[in-house]
Each structure stands twice: as C-alpha cells, then as structure tokens.
Coordinates of C-alpha atoms in Angstrom, one line a residue:
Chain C
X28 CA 108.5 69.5 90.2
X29 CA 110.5 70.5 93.2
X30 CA 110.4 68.0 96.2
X31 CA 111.3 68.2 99.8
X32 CA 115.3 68.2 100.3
X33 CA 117.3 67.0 103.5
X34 CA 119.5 69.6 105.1
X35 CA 119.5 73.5 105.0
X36 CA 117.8 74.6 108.2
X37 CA 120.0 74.0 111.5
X38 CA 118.5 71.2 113.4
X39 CA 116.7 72.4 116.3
X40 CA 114.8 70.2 119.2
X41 CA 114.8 67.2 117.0
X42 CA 117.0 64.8 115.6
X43 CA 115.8 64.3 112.4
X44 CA 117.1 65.8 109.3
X45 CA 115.0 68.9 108.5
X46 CA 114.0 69.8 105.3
X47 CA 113.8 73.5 103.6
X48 CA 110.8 72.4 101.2
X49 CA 108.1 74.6 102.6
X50 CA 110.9 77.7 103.4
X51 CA 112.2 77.3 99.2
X52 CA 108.8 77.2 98.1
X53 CA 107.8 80.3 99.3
X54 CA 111.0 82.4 98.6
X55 CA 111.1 86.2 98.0
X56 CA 113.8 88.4 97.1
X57 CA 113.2 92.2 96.5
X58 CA 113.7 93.0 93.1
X59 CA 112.7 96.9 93.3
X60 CA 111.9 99.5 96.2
X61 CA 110.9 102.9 95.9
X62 CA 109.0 105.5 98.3
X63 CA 105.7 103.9 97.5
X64 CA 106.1 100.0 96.8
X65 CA 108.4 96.9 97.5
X66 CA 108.1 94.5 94.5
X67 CA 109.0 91.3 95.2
X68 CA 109.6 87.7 93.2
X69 CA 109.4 84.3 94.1
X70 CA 107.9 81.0 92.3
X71 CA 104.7 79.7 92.8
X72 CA 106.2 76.1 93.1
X73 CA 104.2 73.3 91.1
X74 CA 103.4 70.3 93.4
X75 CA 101.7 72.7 96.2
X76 CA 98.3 72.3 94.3
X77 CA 95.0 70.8 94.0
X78 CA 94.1 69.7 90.4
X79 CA 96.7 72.0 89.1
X80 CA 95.7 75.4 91.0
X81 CA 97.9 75.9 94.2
X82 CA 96.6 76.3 97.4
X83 CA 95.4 79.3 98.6
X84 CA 97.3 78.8 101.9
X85 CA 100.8 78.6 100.5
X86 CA 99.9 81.6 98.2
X87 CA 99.0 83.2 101.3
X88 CA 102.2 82.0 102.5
X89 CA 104.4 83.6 99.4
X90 CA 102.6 86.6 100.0
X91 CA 102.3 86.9 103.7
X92 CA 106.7 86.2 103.6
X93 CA 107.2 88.8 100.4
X94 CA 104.8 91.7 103.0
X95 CA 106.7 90.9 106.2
X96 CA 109.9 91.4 103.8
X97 CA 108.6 94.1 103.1
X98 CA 107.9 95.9 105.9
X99 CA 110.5 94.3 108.1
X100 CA 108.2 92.6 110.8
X101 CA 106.1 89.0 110.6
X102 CA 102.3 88.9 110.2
X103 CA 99.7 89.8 112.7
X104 CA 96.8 89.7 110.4
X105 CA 96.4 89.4 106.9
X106 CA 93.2 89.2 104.3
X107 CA 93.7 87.8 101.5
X108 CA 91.0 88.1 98.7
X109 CA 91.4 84.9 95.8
X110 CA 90.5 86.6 92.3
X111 CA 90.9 83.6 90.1
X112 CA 92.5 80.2 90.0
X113 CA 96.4 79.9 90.1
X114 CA 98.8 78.0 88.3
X115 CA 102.4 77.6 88.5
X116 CA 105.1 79.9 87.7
X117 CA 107.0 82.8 88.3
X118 CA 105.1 85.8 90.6
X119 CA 105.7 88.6 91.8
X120 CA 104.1 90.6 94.9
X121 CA 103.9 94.3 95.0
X122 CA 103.5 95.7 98.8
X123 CA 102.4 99.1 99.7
X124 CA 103.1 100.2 102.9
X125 CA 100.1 102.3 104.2
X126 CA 101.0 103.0 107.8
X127 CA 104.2 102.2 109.4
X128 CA 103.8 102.7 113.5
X129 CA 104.9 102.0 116.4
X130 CA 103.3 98.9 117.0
X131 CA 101.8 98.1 114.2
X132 CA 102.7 98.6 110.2
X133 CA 99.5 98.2 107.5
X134 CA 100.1 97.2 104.3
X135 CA 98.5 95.8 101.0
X136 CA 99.9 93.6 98.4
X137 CA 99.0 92.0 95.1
X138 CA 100.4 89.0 93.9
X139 CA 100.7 88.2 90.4
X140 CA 102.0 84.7 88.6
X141 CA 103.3 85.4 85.0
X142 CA 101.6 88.9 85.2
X143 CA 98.2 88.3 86.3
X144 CA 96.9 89.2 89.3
X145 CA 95.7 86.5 91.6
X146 CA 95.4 87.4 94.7
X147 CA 94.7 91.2 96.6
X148 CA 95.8 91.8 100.4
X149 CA 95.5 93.6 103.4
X150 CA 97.8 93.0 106.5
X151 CA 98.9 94.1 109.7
X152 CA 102.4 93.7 110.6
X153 CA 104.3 93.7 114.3
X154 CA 106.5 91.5 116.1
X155 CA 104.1 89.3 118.9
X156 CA 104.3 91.0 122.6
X157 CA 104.0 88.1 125.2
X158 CA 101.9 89.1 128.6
X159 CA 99.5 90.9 129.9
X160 CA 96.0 89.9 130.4
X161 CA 94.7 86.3 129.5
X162 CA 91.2 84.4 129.2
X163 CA 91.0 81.6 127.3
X164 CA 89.0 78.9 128.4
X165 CA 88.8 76.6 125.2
X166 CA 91.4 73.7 124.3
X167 CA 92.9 72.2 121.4
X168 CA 90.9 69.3 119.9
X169 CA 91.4 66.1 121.1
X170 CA 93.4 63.8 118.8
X171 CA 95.6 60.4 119.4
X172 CA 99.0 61.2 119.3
X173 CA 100.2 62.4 115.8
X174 CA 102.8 59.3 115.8
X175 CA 99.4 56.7 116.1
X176 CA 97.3 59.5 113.2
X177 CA 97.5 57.5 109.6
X178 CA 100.0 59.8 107.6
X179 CA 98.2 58.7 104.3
X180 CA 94.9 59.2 104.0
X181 CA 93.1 56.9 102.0
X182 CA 93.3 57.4 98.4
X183 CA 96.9 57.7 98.8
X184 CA 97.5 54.4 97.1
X185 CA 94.8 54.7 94.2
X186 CA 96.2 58.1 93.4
X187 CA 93.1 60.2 94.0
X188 CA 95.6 61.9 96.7
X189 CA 95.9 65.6 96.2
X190 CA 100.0 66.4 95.3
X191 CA 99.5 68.9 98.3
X192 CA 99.4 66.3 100.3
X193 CA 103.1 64.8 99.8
X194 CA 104.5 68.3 100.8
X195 CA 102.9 68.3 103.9
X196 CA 102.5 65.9 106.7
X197 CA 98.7 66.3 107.5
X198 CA 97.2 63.8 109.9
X199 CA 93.4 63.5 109.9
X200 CA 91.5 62.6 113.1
X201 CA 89.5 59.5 113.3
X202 CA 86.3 60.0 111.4
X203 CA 87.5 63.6 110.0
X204 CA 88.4 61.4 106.6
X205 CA 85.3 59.7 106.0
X206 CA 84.5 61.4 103.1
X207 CA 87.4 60.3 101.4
X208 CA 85.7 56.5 101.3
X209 CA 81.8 57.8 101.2
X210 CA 81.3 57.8 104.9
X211 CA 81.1 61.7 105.9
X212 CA 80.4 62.3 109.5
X213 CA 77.4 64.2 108.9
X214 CA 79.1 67.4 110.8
X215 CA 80.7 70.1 109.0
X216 CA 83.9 69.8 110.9
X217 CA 87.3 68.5 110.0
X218 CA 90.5 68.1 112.9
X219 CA 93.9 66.9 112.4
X220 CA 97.6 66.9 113.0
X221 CA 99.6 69.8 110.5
X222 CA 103.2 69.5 110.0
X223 CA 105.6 70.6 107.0
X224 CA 107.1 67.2 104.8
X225 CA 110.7 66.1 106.8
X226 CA 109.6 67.5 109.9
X227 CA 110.9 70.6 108.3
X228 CA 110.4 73.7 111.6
X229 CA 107.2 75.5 111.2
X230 CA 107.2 79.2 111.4
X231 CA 104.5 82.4 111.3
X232 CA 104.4 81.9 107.6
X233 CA 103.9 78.0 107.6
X234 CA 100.6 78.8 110.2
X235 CA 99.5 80.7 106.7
X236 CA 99.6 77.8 104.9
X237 CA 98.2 75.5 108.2
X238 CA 95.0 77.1 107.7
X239 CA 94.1 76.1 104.2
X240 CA 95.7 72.9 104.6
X241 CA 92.9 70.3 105.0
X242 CA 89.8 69.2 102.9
X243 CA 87.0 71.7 103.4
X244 CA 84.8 71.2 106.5
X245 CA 81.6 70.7 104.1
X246 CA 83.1 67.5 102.8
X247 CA 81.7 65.9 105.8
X248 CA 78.1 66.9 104.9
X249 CA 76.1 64.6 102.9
X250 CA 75.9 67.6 100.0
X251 CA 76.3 67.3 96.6
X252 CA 79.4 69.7 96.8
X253 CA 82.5 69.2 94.2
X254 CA 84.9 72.7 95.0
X255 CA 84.4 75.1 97.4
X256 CA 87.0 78.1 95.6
X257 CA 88.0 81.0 98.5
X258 CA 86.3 84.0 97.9
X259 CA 88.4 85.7 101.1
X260 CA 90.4 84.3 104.0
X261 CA 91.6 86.3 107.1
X262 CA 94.1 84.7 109.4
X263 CA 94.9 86.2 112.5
X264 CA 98.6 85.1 113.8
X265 CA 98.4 84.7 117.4
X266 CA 101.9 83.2 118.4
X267 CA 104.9 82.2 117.3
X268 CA 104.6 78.3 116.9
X269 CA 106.6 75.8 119.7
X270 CA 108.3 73.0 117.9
X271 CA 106.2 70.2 116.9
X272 CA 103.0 69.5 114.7
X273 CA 99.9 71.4 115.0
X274 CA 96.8 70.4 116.5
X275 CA 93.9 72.3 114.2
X276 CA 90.0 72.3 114.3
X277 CA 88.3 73.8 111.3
X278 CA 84.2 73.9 111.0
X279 CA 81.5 75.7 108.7
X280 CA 79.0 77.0 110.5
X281 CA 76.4 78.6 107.9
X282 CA 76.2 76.6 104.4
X283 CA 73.2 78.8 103.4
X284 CA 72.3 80.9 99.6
X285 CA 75.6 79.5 97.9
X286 CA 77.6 81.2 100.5
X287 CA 79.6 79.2 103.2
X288 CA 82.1 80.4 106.0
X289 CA 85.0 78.0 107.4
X290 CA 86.9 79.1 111.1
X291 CA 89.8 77.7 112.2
X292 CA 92.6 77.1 115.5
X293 CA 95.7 76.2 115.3
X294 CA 97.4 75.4 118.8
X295 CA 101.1 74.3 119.4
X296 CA 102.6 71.8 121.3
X297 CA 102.5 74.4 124.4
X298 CA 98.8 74.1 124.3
X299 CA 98.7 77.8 123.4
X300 CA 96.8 78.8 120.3
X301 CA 99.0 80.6 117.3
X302 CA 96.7 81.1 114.6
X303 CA 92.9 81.8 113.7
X304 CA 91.7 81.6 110.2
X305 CA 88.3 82.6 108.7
X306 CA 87.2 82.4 105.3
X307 CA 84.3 83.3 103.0
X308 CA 84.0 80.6 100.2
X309 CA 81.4 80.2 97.0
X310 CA 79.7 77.0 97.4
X311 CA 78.8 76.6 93.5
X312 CA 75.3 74.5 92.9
X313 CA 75.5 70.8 92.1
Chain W
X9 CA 74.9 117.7 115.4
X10 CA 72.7 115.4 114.0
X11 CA 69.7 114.1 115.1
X12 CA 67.3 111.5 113.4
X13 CA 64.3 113.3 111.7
X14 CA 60.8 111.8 111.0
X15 CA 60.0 111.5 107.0
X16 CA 61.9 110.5 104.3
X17 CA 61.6 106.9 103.9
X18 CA 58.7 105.1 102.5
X19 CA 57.0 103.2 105.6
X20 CA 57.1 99.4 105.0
X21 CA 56.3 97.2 107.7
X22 CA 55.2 99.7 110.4
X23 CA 52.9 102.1 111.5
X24 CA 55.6 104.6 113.3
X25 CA 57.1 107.8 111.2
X26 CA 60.6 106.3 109.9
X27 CA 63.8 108.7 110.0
X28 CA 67.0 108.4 107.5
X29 CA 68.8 109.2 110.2
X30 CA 71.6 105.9 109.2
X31 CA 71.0 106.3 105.3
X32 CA 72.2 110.7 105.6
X33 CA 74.8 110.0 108.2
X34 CA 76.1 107.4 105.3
X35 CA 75.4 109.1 102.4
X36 CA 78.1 109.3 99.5
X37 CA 78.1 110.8 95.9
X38 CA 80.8 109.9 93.4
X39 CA 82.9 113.3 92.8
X40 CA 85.4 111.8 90.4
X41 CA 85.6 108.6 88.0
X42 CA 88.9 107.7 86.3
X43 CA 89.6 103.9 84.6
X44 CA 91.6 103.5 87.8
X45 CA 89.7 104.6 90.7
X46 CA 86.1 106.2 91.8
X47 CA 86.4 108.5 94.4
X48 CA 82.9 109.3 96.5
X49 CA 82.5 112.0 99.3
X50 CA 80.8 111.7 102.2
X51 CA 80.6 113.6 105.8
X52 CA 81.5 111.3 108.9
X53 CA 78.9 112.9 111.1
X54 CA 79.4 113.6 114.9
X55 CA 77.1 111.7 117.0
X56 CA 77.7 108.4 116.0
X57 CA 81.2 108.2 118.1
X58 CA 82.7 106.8 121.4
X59 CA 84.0 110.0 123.7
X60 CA 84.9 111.8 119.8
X61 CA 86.4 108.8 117.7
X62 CA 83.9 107.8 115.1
X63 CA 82.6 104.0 115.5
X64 CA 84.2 101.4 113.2
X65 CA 81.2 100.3 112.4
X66 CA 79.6 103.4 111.3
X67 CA 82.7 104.1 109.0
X68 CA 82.7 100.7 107.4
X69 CA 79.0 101.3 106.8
X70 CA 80.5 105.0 104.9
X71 CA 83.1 103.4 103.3
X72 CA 81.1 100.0 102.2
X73 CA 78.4 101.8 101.0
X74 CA 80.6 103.9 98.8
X75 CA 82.4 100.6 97.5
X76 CA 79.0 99.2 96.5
X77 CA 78.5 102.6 94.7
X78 CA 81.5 102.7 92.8
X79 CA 81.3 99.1 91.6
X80 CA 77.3 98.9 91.2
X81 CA 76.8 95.6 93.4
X82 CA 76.2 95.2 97.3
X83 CA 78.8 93.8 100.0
X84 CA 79.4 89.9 100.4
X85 CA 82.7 90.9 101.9
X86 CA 84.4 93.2 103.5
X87 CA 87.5 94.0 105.9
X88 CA 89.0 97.1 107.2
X89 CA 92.4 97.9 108.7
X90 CA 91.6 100.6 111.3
X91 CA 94.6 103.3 110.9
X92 CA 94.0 106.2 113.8
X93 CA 91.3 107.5 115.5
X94 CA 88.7 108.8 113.3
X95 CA 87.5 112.5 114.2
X96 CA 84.0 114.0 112.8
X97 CA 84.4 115.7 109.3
X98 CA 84.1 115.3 105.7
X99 CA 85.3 112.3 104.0
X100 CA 86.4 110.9 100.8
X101 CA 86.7 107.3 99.5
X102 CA 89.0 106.2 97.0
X103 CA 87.9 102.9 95.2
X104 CA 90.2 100.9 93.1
X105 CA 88.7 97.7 91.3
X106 CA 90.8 95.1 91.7
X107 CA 88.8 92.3 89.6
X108 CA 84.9 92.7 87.7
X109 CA 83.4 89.3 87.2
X110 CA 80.5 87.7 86.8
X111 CA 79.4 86.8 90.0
X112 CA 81.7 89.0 91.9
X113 CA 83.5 92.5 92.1
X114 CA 86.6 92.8 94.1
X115 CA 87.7 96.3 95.2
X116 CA 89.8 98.0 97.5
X117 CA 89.1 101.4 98.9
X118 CA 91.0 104.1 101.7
X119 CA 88.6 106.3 103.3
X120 CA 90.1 109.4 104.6
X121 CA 89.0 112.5 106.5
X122 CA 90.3 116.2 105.9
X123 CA 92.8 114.6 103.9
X124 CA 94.3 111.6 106.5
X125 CA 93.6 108.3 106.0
X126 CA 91.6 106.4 108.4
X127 CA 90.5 103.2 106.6
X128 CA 92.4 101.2 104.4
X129 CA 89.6 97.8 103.0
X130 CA 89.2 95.4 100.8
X131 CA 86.2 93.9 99.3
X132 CA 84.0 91.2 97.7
X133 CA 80.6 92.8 95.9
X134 CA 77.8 90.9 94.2
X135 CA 74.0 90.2 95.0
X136 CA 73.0 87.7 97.6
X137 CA 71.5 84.3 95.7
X138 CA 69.3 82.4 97.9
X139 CA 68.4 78.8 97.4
X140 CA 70.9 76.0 97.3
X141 CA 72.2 73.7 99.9
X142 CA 72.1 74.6 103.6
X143 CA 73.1 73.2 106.5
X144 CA 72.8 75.7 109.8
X145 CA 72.3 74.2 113.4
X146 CA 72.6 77.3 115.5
X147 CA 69.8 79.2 116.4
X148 CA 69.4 83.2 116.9
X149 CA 70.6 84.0 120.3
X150 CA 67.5 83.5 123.2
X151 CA 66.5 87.1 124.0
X152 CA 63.5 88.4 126.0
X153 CA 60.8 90.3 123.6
X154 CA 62.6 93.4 122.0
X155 CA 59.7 95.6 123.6
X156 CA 60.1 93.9 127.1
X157 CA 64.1 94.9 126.8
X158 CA 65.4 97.9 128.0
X159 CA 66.0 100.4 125.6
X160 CA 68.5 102.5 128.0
X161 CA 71.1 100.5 129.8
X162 CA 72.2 102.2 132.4
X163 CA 74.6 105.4 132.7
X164 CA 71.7 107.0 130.5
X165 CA 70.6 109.5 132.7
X166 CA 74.2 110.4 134.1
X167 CA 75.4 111.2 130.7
X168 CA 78.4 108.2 130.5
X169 CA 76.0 106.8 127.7
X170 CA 78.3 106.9 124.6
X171 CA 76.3 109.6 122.4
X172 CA 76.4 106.4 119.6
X173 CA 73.5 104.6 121.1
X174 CA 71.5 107.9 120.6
X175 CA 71.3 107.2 117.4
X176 CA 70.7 103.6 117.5
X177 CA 68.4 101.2 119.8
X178 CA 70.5 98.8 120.9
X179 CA 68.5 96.9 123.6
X180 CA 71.2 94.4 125.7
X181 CA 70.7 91.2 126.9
X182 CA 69.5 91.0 130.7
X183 CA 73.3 90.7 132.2
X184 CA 74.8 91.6 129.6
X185 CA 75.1 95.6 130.7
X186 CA 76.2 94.6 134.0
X187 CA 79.8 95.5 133.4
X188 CA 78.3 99.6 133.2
X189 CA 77.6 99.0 136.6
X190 CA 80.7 97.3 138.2
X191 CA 78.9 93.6 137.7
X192 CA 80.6 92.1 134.8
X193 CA 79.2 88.4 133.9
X194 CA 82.3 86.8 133.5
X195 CA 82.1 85.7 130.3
X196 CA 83.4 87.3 127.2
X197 CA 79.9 87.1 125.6
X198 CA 78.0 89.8 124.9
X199 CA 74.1 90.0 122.9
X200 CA 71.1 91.5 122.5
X201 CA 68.6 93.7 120.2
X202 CA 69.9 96.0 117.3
X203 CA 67.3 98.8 115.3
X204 CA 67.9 101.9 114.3
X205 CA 66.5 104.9 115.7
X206 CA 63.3 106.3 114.7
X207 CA 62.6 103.0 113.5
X208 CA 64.7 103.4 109.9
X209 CA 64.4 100.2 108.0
X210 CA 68.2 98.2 108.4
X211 CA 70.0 97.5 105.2
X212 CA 72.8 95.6 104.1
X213 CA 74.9 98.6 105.5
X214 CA 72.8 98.8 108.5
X215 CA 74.9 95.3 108.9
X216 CA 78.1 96.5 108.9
X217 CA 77.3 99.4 111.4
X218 CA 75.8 96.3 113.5
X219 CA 78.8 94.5 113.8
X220 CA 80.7 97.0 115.8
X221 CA 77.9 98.6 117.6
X222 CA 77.8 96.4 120.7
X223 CA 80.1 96.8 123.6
X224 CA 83.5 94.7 123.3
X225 CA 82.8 91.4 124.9
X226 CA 86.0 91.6 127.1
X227 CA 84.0 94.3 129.1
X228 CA 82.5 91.2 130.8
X229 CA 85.4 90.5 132.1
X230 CA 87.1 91.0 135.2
X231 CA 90.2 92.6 133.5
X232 CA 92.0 95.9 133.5
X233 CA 90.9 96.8 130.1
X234 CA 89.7 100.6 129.0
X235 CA 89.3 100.7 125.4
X236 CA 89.9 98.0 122.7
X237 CA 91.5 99.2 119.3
X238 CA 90.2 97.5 116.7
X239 CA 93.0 96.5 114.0
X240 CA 91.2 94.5 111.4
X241 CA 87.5 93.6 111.1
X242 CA 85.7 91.8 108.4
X243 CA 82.2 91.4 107.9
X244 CA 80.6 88.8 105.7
X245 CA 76.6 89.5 104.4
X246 CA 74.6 86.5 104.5
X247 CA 71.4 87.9 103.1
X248 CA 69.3 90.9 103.2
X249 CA 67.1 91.2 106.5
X250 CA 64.1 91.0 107.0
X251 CA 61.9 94.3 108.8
X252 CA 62.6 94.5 112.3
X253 CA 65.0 94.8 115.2
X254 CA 67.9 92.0 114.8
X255 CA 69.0 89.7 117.3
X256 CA 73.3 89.7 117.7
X257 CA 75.8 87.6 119.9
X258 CA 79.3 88.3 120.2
X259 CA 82.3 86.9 122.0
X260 CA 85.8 86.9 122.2
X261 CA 87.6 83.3 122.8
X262 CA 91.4 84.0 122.5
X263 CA 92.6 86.6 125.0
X264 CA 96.2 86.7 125.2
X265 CA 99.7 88.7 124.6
X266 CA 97.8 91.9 123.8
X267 CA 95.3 90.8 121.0
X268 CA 91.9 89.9 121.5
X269 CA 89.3 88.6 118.9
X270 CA 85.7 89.2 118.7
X271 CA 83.5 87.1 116.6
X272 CA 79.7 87.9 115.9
X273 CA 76.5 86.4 114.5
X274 CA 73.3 88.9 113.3
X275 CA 70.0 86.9 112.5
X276 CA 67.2 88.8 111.4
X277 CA 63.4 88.7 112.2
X278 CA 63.0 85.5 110.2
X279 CA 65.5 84.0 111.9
X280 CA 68.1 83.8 109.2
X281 CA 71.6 84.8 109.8
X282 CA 72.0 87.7 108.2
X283 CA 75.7 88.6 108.7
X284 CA 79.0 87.9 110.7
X285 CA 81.9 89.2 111.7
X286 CA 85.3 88.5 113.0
X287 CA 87.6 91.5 114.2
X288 CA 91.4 91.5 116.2
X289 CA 92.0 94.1 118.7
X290 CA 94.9 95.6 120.6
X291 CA 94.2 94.4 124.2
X292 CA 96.5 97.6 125.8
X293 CA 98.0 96.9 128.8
X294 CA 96.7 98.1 132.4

C-alpha cells in the first residue's frame, strides 16, 4: 500500500509541501522500442481502487502518461475501452504509433496487469495551441469555495469510504452526496471540487484521472443500481490545468435498455475549461 | 457514380419503391480470416463526399458495419480517429478482436483505401437489451412536420450543394440553413430531419452515417471558419429505430485554442433516442 509522500515536486504557487503520490502512481519507463511499438511498465498501485479493482480514471491515467511517452507529446484525446475488472500489480502498456504528423500523432495502446489485457486505446497526441477563435458561453458549476466543501464525505468515519478517496482530495457539492446517507437528489447529476492528496500540482494526466473520479451520476436516482462498470470513456483534453483544484460537473443524460452515458467538464481556476469526458457504461439489472 | 436505385429491399412500413442505395454504398464481404484478424473489402463510393473527401460518417458506417461482420454482433460503441482525407476507391478493413464476451465484443479495426490508412477505431459490439431502468427528461428536438420541411436547403440549384445530401434527405431546421446564405443564427446549434434517399429503411449503420451528416454546428457562427477536421468521433447506439425520418440536434459548447467539440442526440419516430455522438475537431485558423 503506497501512500501520498511529502516532497519531490518543486513547490510552485503554493506553500504547502507537495506530494508526488498521484505522479509515482502512474510511472512509466520504456522498457522496449522498435519500428512498430513502445512497451512500456509501470505499477497499477493498490489503494487507487474501488472494492479492490482500480479506477478506470487512474488506469486511464497510466496509460494516457506511458502513450504521451511514447509518442513524445501530452494527450489531446484518448478512448479508452475497459475489458474486465483490474487488480493490482505490475502492467505493462504497449503503444503503436499509427500516424505521427505535424499537428497531431495517433496512436493505440493496450495495457495489461500481470499479462492480461485490461484495457484497449485510441489517442490523439499534440501539444495544446492557445488562440484563435473562441465561443463558449457556458460556466463552471457553482460551488462554495473548496476551503468551506466537507473533505470527507460521509461514510468516511464508518469505513464504507472508497480507499480512492484518501488519494484524492474530492469535495462534493451540497446535495451531490446524498446518496451516500439515502437522500439522492432525484437528478442524475453529481458536482464537486477535484484535487490530488497534499495538494500535489495537477497535470494533463491528473485531468484523466479527474474524470472518473466521483460516484456515478446515477447514484442520485432513486434506482436500484449497485455498479455501473465502463464499457468506454473518451476524454478530450482541452487545456493545460492553472494551479488549483478543479471545479467539475458530471450528469447522465439517457439511463435507458441497460445502457447509460455520463458527460463531464472540468474547468480551472482561470475559469477556462481543460477537460471533457464521456463515457458509455453497462447499467447491470437489480 | 452512384445513384440510389428503386428495388431491392423488402417494403416495410411504406408504400414508396425503397432503394439500397446506403446498404451497396456500405457493403463489405470478409476476403480473409486468420485467429488474429478478419479483413472485409468494401468500395468507398463517390457521391457520398464533401467537395472529394469521403464523409466521416459514411466511412464509420463502412468500417462499423464490417466490425459487426467480423465479430457477428451489432455496434454499442464506436470511435474513430480520422487519419487524412479519405478519396473514393476500394477499401479494406482490418479487424482485430480485442476481447469476446458474453455480453460484449470489443474490436479494433483500420480501414484503408488503395492501400493508406484512413481510419484507425475501436469498438464495443453486442445486441441492444431493452427493458430495465430508465430515467430520460429530454425530449426529441421540436421540428416542423418532416413533409412541411424543406428537402433542399438552399445552394441546391446553384450546384454549392455538397453532392452528400444527394444521397440523403436531410431536411434542416427553419434557421438552421441560414449560415448557406450569409445569415448564421448565432448559436452553435444545429437540427433537423435525417432519411435516406429513396426512402431506404435506416439501420443501426444508418446511425453512424447520421451522426456526421449534418453541417458542423460552428457554421452558425459568426467566425472565420471553412472546414472543420474531425479528429475523433464516437458514436454510442441506443436502440434500433423505429421506420421513419429521425429527428437530430447538435451543438458545439467548447470553442477554443483550435479544437471544437460537437455533441449530438438522434431520436427516432417513437421518440426514443436512438443514438449519440460526441466528436473533437481541429478549428484551423482564419
């Protein structure tokens, strides 16, 4: 069980000593290269989990930092289909580079953890290009201030916490956590504060793990729903993250034939969106 | 050249002659089968392009409908990494099966023409299963009748159509064609009717073509903006529709540094949403 360590990272806009937790948990190191694939190791860390099988998020994460590797530029867009549940352990990501261009370089992946495969991706890789035409007229959710959002949900004394949860810093908005205590809001929608454990900086591949960070939307609806496993989630990096926690809004707009989709925003502390997530998800019966 | 012919399909649902004019322009027949990978040919007709670059959703119909061939189960799932323009020509799809289960087959596949590749996907396969829990609060979008919309926006009879809505009847929203004639709404939204021509029943594939068939939202706005590359789109299938024309809405909410999304919602003639989409497009400059 690895946890959160002080010190590593230089200390940057803040005064606080900064952990590497989030950065040593989704190490890569290339282990082989030839004309057609990049194989990659890391360790899917325990502790990163819900009931034993890790997030999809932070396996997103390993994988999105081992293709970026890779390819030599960070994450514009990556898919990532979940083929069965993960455990902990050593993995290993195998990248094939399938266009390298000017402004763009494609690649898949497949991770595997002692061998099996676990997860099969798709990404677009290029360094962000500030300017040029803008319209956006939405606006991050409205939340209190992060410092006045409980930092333990409830359940966190009883132990019916998820372990994610102490490697992250997640701060639900008012209401967002009902379903924790039997009171869901009714609305498939869940909002919160992100940030890494020991205000540890957030980068492109931390956004991967932001988007699969809180409960599941459908928690909020009176349903008799006990898992919700990925089938596939697609998140689109849209900036590179301003200090601070992120302000994210997630929602599920179709629960319908066992099928349900979540979307989610991420914004900064600039007020400027950095990351959209959508993702198709079984909704098993009963 | 290719036209839509009368014949061929059963008639269900209608009185009117029904062409195959979709189902032969998407046609595919497995030429190889190996433990590794099926590989299907196919032809990516002209006539279903913008100014000579095939539509991405026409080749996502190709290349999904040869997925679903090769691993014997419809889409739930799919996304596709757009390479390089995509010139008329023959075609072959490799598939690789990632992951056979019960409920699902994952696969990913590369589509290439004359020998390039064009498409690089990944996908989850396996019939819908209606019933369950639902919980849905949107409605279709609010269109006149499909016969009281127009079935040729303008630029029809001075030949800037794009020869792609000859082979479809798309039918937009009052307003939403405005931007062909120098009157763009404003807004990033963009709806109305989708059928086939000649009346050919829509399919699960007729979907994917569906999701890309529309013009780009963004043309509604007052920007500098001439074509819109589409990197990535996925398309989730929601159910099998229903006979008839299909209702769609699309916008794009995040434009910024050179990337624009576009999200869409397809409901059929029972009001049911049928499919959605999300895709990420280069926004170039000027």
């Amino acid at each position: 069980m690895r946890r959160p360590t002080a010190g590593g990272a230089g200390v940057v806009g803040t005064v606080a000593p900064m952990s590497r937790g989030f950065a040593d948990a989704t190490a890569v190191e290339v282990i082989s290269r030839t004309e057609e694939s990049i194989v990659l190791r890391g360790v899917v860390h325990p502790g990163w989990d819900i009931g034993g099988n890790a997030n999809g998020g932070y396996l997103l994460a390993i994988a999105g930092r081992a293709m970026a590797e890779a390819v030599g530029r960070p994450p514009v867009t990556i898919t990532s289909h979940y083929l069965r549940p993960a455990p902990a352990g050593p993995c290993t990501v195998e990248v094939r580079p399938v266009k390298v261009g000017r402004r763009l370089a494609t690649a898949t992946a497949s991770l595997a953890i002692d061998g099996t495969q676990v997860l099969q991706l798709v990404g677009a890789f290029g360094e962000q290009t500030p300017g040029g035409p803008r319209d956006v007229v939405e606006h991050p959710p409205a939340l209190p201030p992060f410092e006045d959002c409980a930092a333990r949900p409830a359940g966190a004394e009883t132990g019916t916490r998820p372990e994610l949860l102490n490697r992250l810093d997640v701060r639900m908005a008012p209401g967002a956590d009902g379903f924790r205590t039997g009171r869901p809001s009714g609305a498939a929608e869940m909002a919160g504060w992100f940030a890494l454990g020991a205000e540890e900086p957030i980068d492109v591949f931390g956004l991967l793990l932001a988007v699969d960070a809180f409960a599941p939307p459908v928690f909020n609806l009176d349903l008799p729903i006990g898992w919700v496993p990925t089938i596939e989630l697609t998140a689109h990096v849209r900036g590179v993250p301003a200090p601070g926690p992120l302000r994210c809004a997630f929602r599920s707009r179709f629960v319908q034939d066992g099928l349900v989709d979540e979307e989610g925003v991420i914004w900064d502390s600039d007020d400027r969106l950095v990351a959209q997530s959508r993702q198709l998800s079984l909704l098993p019966r009963g």
